[in-house]
PDB file of C-alpha atoms in Angstrom:
ATOM      1  CA  MET W 238       0.010  -0.057  -0.007  1.00  0.00           C
ATOM      2  CA  ALA W 239       1.364   3.429  -0.818  1.00  0.00           C
ATOM      3  CA  TYR W 240       2.332   5.983   1.679  1.00  0.00           C
ATOM      4  CA  GLY W 241      -0.613   8.283   0.729  1.00  0.00           C
ATOM      5  CA  ASN W 242      -3.078   5.345   1.362  1.00  0.00           C
ATOM      6  CA  ASP W 243      -1.529   4.602   4.687  1.00  0.00           C
ATOM      7  CA  LEU W 244      -1.610   8.310   5.743  1.00  0.00           C
ATOM      8  CA  GLY W 245      -5.237   8.542   4.547  1.00  0.00           C
ATOM      9  CA  HIS W 246      -6.289   5.429   6.586  1.00  0.00           C
ATOM     10  CA  TRP W 247      -4.491   6.663   9.701  1.00  0.00           C
ATOM     11  CA  GLY W 248      -6.195  10.122   9.190  1.00  0.00           C
ATOM     12  CA  GLU W 249      -9.644   8.494   9.127  1.00  0.00           C
ATOM     13  CA  ASP W 250      -8.824   6.474  12.344  1.00  0.00           C
ATOM     14  CA  ILE W 251      -8.020   9.713  13.873  1.00  0.00           C
ATOM     15  CA  ALA W 252     -11.172  11.194  12.836  1.00  0.00           C
ATOM     16  CA  VAL W 253     -13.163   8.297  14.252  1.00  0.00           C
ATOM     17  CA  GLU W 254     -11.498   8.736  17.596  1.00  0.00           C
ATOM     18  CA  TYR W 255     -12.170  12.302  17.504  1.00  0.00           C
ATOM     19  CA  MET W 256     -15.934  12.129  16.499  1.00  0.00           C
ATOM     20  CA  THR W 257     -16.802   9.271  18.908  1.00  0.00           C
ATOM     21  CA  GLY W 258     -14.892  11.039  21.588  1.00  0.00           C
ATOM     22  CA  ASN W 259     -17.281  13.916  21.078  1.00  0.00           C
ATOM     23  CA  GLY W 260     -20.407  11.879  21.361  1.00  0.00           C
ATOM     24  CA  TRP W 261     -21.087  10.772  17.850  1.00  0.00           C
ATOM     25  CA  TYR W 262     -21.853   7.134  16.832  1.00  0.00           C
ATOM     26  CA  LEU W 263     -20.127   5.817  13.743  1.00  0.00           C
ATOM     27  CA  ARG W 264     -22.758   4.207  11.467  1.00  0.00           C
ATOM     28  CA  HIS W 265     -20.655   3.612   8.347  1.00  0.00           C
ATOM     29  CA  ARG W 266     -17.106   4.086   7.136  1.00  0.00           C
ATOM     30  CA  ASN W 267     -16.141   4.195   3.561  1.00  0.00           C
ATOM     31  CA  TRP W 268     -19.654   3.870   2.393  1.00  0.00           C
ATOM     32  CA  CYS W 269     -19.844   3.717  -1.459  1.00  0.00           C
ATOM     33  CA  TYR W 270     -22.569   4.531  -3.870  1.00  0.00           C
ATOM     34  CA  ASP W 271     -22.239   4.817  -7.663  1.00  0.00           C
ATOM     35  CA  GLY W 272     -18.358   4.914  -7.398  1.00  0.00           C
ATOM     36  CA  ILE W 273     -18.575   7.668  -4.860  1.00  0.00           C
ATOM     37  CA  GLU W 274     -17.048   7.181  -1.267  1.00  0.00           C
ATOM     38  CA  ILE W 275     -18.383   8.839   1.838  1.00  0.00           C
ATOM     39  CA  ASP W 276     -15.573   8.595   4.412  1.00  0.00           C
ATOM     40  CA  GLN W 277     -17.672   8.476   7.594  1.00  0.00           C
ATOM     41  CA  VAL W 278     -21.310   8.677   8.522  1.00  0.00           C
ATOM     42  CA  TYR W 279     -22.163   9.603  12.060  1.00  0.00           C
ATOM     43  CA  ILE W 280     -25.392   9.775  14.010  1.00  0.00           C
ATOM     44  CA  ASP W 281     -26.352  11.436  17.301  1.00  0.00           C
ATOM     45  CA  GLU W 282     -27.560   9.617  20.381  1.00  0.00           C
ATOM     46  CA  GLU W 283     -31.262  10.708  19.578  1.00  0.00           C
ATOM     47  CA  ASP W 284     -30.831   9.217  15.942  1.00  0.00           C
ATOM     48  CA  SER W 285     -32.131  12.726  14.666  1.00  0.00           C
ATOM     49  CA  ILE W 286     -28.937  14.127  13.078  1.00  0.00           C
ATOM     50  CA  LEU W 287     -26.813  12.473  10.450  1.00  0.00           C
ATOM     51  CA  VAL W 288     -23.375  13.842   9.712  1.00  0.00           C
ATOM     52  CA  PHE W 289     -21.590  12.934   6.556  1.00  0.00           C
ATOM     53  CA  VAL W 290     -17.846  13.470   7.115  1.00  0.00           C
ATOM     54  CA  GLU W 291     -15.108  13.977   4.409  1.00  0.00           C
ATOM     55  CA  VAL W 292     -11.599  13.434   6.036  1.00  0.00           C
ATOM     56  CA  LYS W 293      -8.636  14.962   4.326  1.00  0.00           C
ATOM     57  CA  THR W 294      -5.126  14.283   5.765  1.00  0.00           C
ATOM     58  CA  ARG W 295      -1.709  15.706   4.683  1.00  0.00           C
ATOM     59  CA  SER W 296       1.548  15.272   6.283  1.00  0.00           C
ATOM     60  CA  THR W 297       2.158  19.033   6.153  1.00  0.00           C
ATOM     61  CA  ASP W 298       0.433  22.076   5.255  1.00  0.00           C
ATOM     62  CA  MET W 299       2.987  23.193   2.630  1.00  0.00           C
ATOM     63  CA  TYR W 300       0.375  23.292   0.104  1.00  0.00           C
ATOM     64  CA  GLY W 301      -2.624  24.722   2.204  1.00  0.00           C
ATOM     65  CA  ASN W 302      -5.175  23.181   4.569  1.00  0.00           C
ATOM     66  CA  PRO W 303      -6.282  19.732   3.418  1.00  0.00           C
ATOM     67  CA  SER W 304      -9.896  20.851   3.513  1.00  0.00           C
ATOM     68  CA  GLU W 305      -9.106  23.143   0.446  1.00  0.00           C
ATOM     69  CA  ALA W 306      -9.148  19.815  -1.496  1.00  0.00           C
ATOM     70  CA  VAL W 307     -12.952  19.514  -1.070  1.00  0.00           C
ATOM     71  CA  ASP W 308     -13.950  21.462  -4.064  1.00  0.00           C
ATOM     72  CA  ALA W 309     -17.441  22.019  -5.640  1.00  0.00           C
ATOM     73  CA  GLU W 310     -17.227  18.714  -7.787  1.00  0.00           C
ATOM     74  CA  LYS W 311     -16.200  16.841  -4.580  1.00  0.00           C
ATOM     75  CA  ARG W 312     -18.952  18.423  -2.538  1.00  0.00           C
ATOM     76  CA  ARG W 313     -21.552  17.588  -5.395  1.00  0.00           C
ATOM     77  CA  ARG W 314     -20.387  13.991  -5.377  1.00  0.00           C
ATOM     78  CA  ILE W 315     -20.697  13.662  -1.574  1.00  0.00           C
ATOM     79  CA  VAL W 316     -24.090  15.272  -1.622  1.00  0.00           C
ATOM     80  CA  HIS W 317     -25.284  12.871  -4.463  1.00  0.00           C
ATOM     81  CA  ALA W 318     -24.059   9.757  -2.427  1.00  0.00           C
ATOM     82  CA  ALA W 319     -25.531  11.132   0.702  1.00  0.00           C
ATOM     83  CA  ALA W 320     -29.008  11.314  -0.895  1.00  0.00           C
ATOM     84  CA  ALA W 321     -28.725   7.549  -1.976  1.00  0.00           C
ATOM     85  CA  TYR W 322     -27.600   6.914   1.623  1.00  0.00           C
ATOM     86  CA  LEU W 323     -30.686   8.653   3.081  1.00  0.00           C
ATOM     87  CA  SER W 324     -32.938   6.643   0.763  1.00  0.00           C
ATOM     88  CA  ALA W 325     -31.316   3.394   1.121  1.00  0.00           C
ATOM     89  CA  PHE W 326     -31.298   3.433   5.002  1.00  0.00           C
ATOM     90  CA  LYS W 327     -34.718   5.250   5.343  1.00  0.00           C
ATOM     91  CA  LYS W 328     -33.273   8.332   7.025  1.00  0.00           C
ATOM     92  CA  GLU W 329     -34.910  11.007   4.874  1.00  0.00           C
ATOM     93  CA  ASN W 330     -36.496  12.649   7.879  1.00  0.00           C
ATOM     94  CA  ARG W 331     -33.302  13.285   9.660  1.00  0.00           C
ATOM     95  CA  GLU W 332     -31.319  16.579   9.963  1.00  0.00           C
ATOM     96  CA  VAL W 333     -28.276  16.415   7.670  1.00  0.00           C
ATOM     97  CA  ARG W 334     -24.926  17.894   8.036  1.00  0.00           C
ATOM     98  CA  TYR W 335     -21.806  17.872   5.972  1.00  0.00           C
ATOM     99  CA  ASP W 336     -18.558  18.239   7.808  1.00  0.00           C
ATOM    100  CA  ILE W 337     -14.889  18.213   6.849  1.00  0.00           C
ATOM    101  CA  ILE W 338     -12.313  16.988   9.115  1.00  0.00           C
ATOM    102  CA  SER W 339      -8.741  18.109   8.174  1.00  0.00           C
ATOM    103  CA  ILE W 340      -5.857  16.600   9.849  1.00  0.00           C
ATOM    104  CA  ILE W 341      -2.183  17.620   9.291  1.00  0.00           C
ATOM    105  CA  GLY W 342       0.643  15.335  10.668  1.00  0.00           C
ATOM    106  CA  THR W 343       1.849  11.734  10.443  1.00  0.00           C
ATOM    107  CA  PRO W 344       1.650   8.804  12.787  1.00  0.00           C
ATOM    108  CA  ASP W 345       5.294   9.624  13.698  1.00  0.00           C
ATOM    109  CA  THR W 346       4.619  13.360  14.498  1.00  0.00           C
ATOM    110  CA  GLN W 347       2.186  15.542  16.382  1.00  0.00           C
ATOM    111  CA  HIS W 348      -1.037  16.184  14.394  1.00  0.00           C
ATOM    112  CA  THR W 349      -3.518  18.897  14.437  1.00  0.00           C
ATOM    113  CA  ILE W 350      -7.249  18.365  13.701  1.00  0.00           C
ATOM    114  CA  ARG W 351      -9.526  20.850  12.295  1.00  0.00           C
ATOM    115  CA  HIS W 352     -13.269  20.024  12.459  1.00  0.00           C
ATOM    116  CA  ILE W 353     -15.374  22.201  10.159  1.00  0.00           C
ATOM    117  CA  GLU W 354     -19.138  21.642  10.915  1.00  0.00           C
ATOM    118  CA  ASP W 355     -21.584  22.511   8.349  1.00  0.00           C
ATOM    119  CA  ALA W 356     -18.703  22.940   5.954  1.00  0.00           C
ATOM    120  CA  PHE W 357     -21.273  23.029   3.118  1.00  0.00           C
ATOM    121  CA  THR W 358     -24.931  22.520   2.409  1.00  0.00           C
ATOM    122  CA  MET W 359     -26.613  20.274  -0.162  1.00  0.00           C
ATOM    123  CA  LEU W 360     -27.204  23.202  -2.286  1.00  0.00           C
ATOM    124  CA  ASP W 361     -23.685  24.792  -2.187  1.00  0.00           C
ATOM    125  CA  PRO W 362     -22.083  22.403  -4.531  1.00  0.00           C
ATOM    126  CA  TYR W 363     -24.912  22.530  -7.164  1.00  0.00           C
ATOM    127  CA  GLU W 364     -24.901  26.205  -7.245  1.00  0.00           C
ATOM    128  CA  ASP W 365     -21.054  26.195  -7.827  1.00  0.00           C
ATOM    129  CA  PHE W 366     -21.315  23.412 -10.321  1.00  0.00           C
ATOM    130  CA  SER W 367     -24.049  25.059 -12.316  1.00  0.00           C
ATOM    131  CA  VAL W 368     -22.333  28.444 -12.420  1.00  0.00           C
ATOM    132  CA  SER W 369     -19.046  26.741 -13.641  1.00  0.00           C
ATOM    133  CA  ARG W 370     -20.916  24.815 -16.353  1.00  0.00           C
ATOM    134  CA  ARG W 371     -22.828  27.876 -17.521  1.00  0.00           C
ATOM    135  CA  TYR W 372     -19.739  29.823 -18.054  1.00  0.00           C
ATOM    136  CA  ARG W 373     -17.663  26.967 -19.709  1.00  0.00           C
ATOM    137  CA  ILE W 374     -16.177  27.709 -23.056  1.00  0.00           C
TER     138      ILE W 374
END
């Protein structure tokens, strides 16, 4: 397995520890639909809020914060897969949140975690996507 994959899996483990340590229950990890992967899905104790989490891990912030890699196209794909998830698991009546967890560091160094709650809404990526497509030459 490549170093990047190892680092990504390590970052996802760190994110699980962080989220469960803050009272969230992990429902699914690396859930896939139509070739799109949702890194992690959490639910609150009352089963009323679903949180779809995209985890981005980098060894350094030399090229910016890892969360910057979640562009409009990535957000659109996450929202698309999340809609399928809600339908498949009959969770349509739950409040939904899209978060990003950004981790900088490695297993051999100290790391920092940045949790961006409500990083985007289900409409944000579609608005960005439609604007970019409208002005494509």
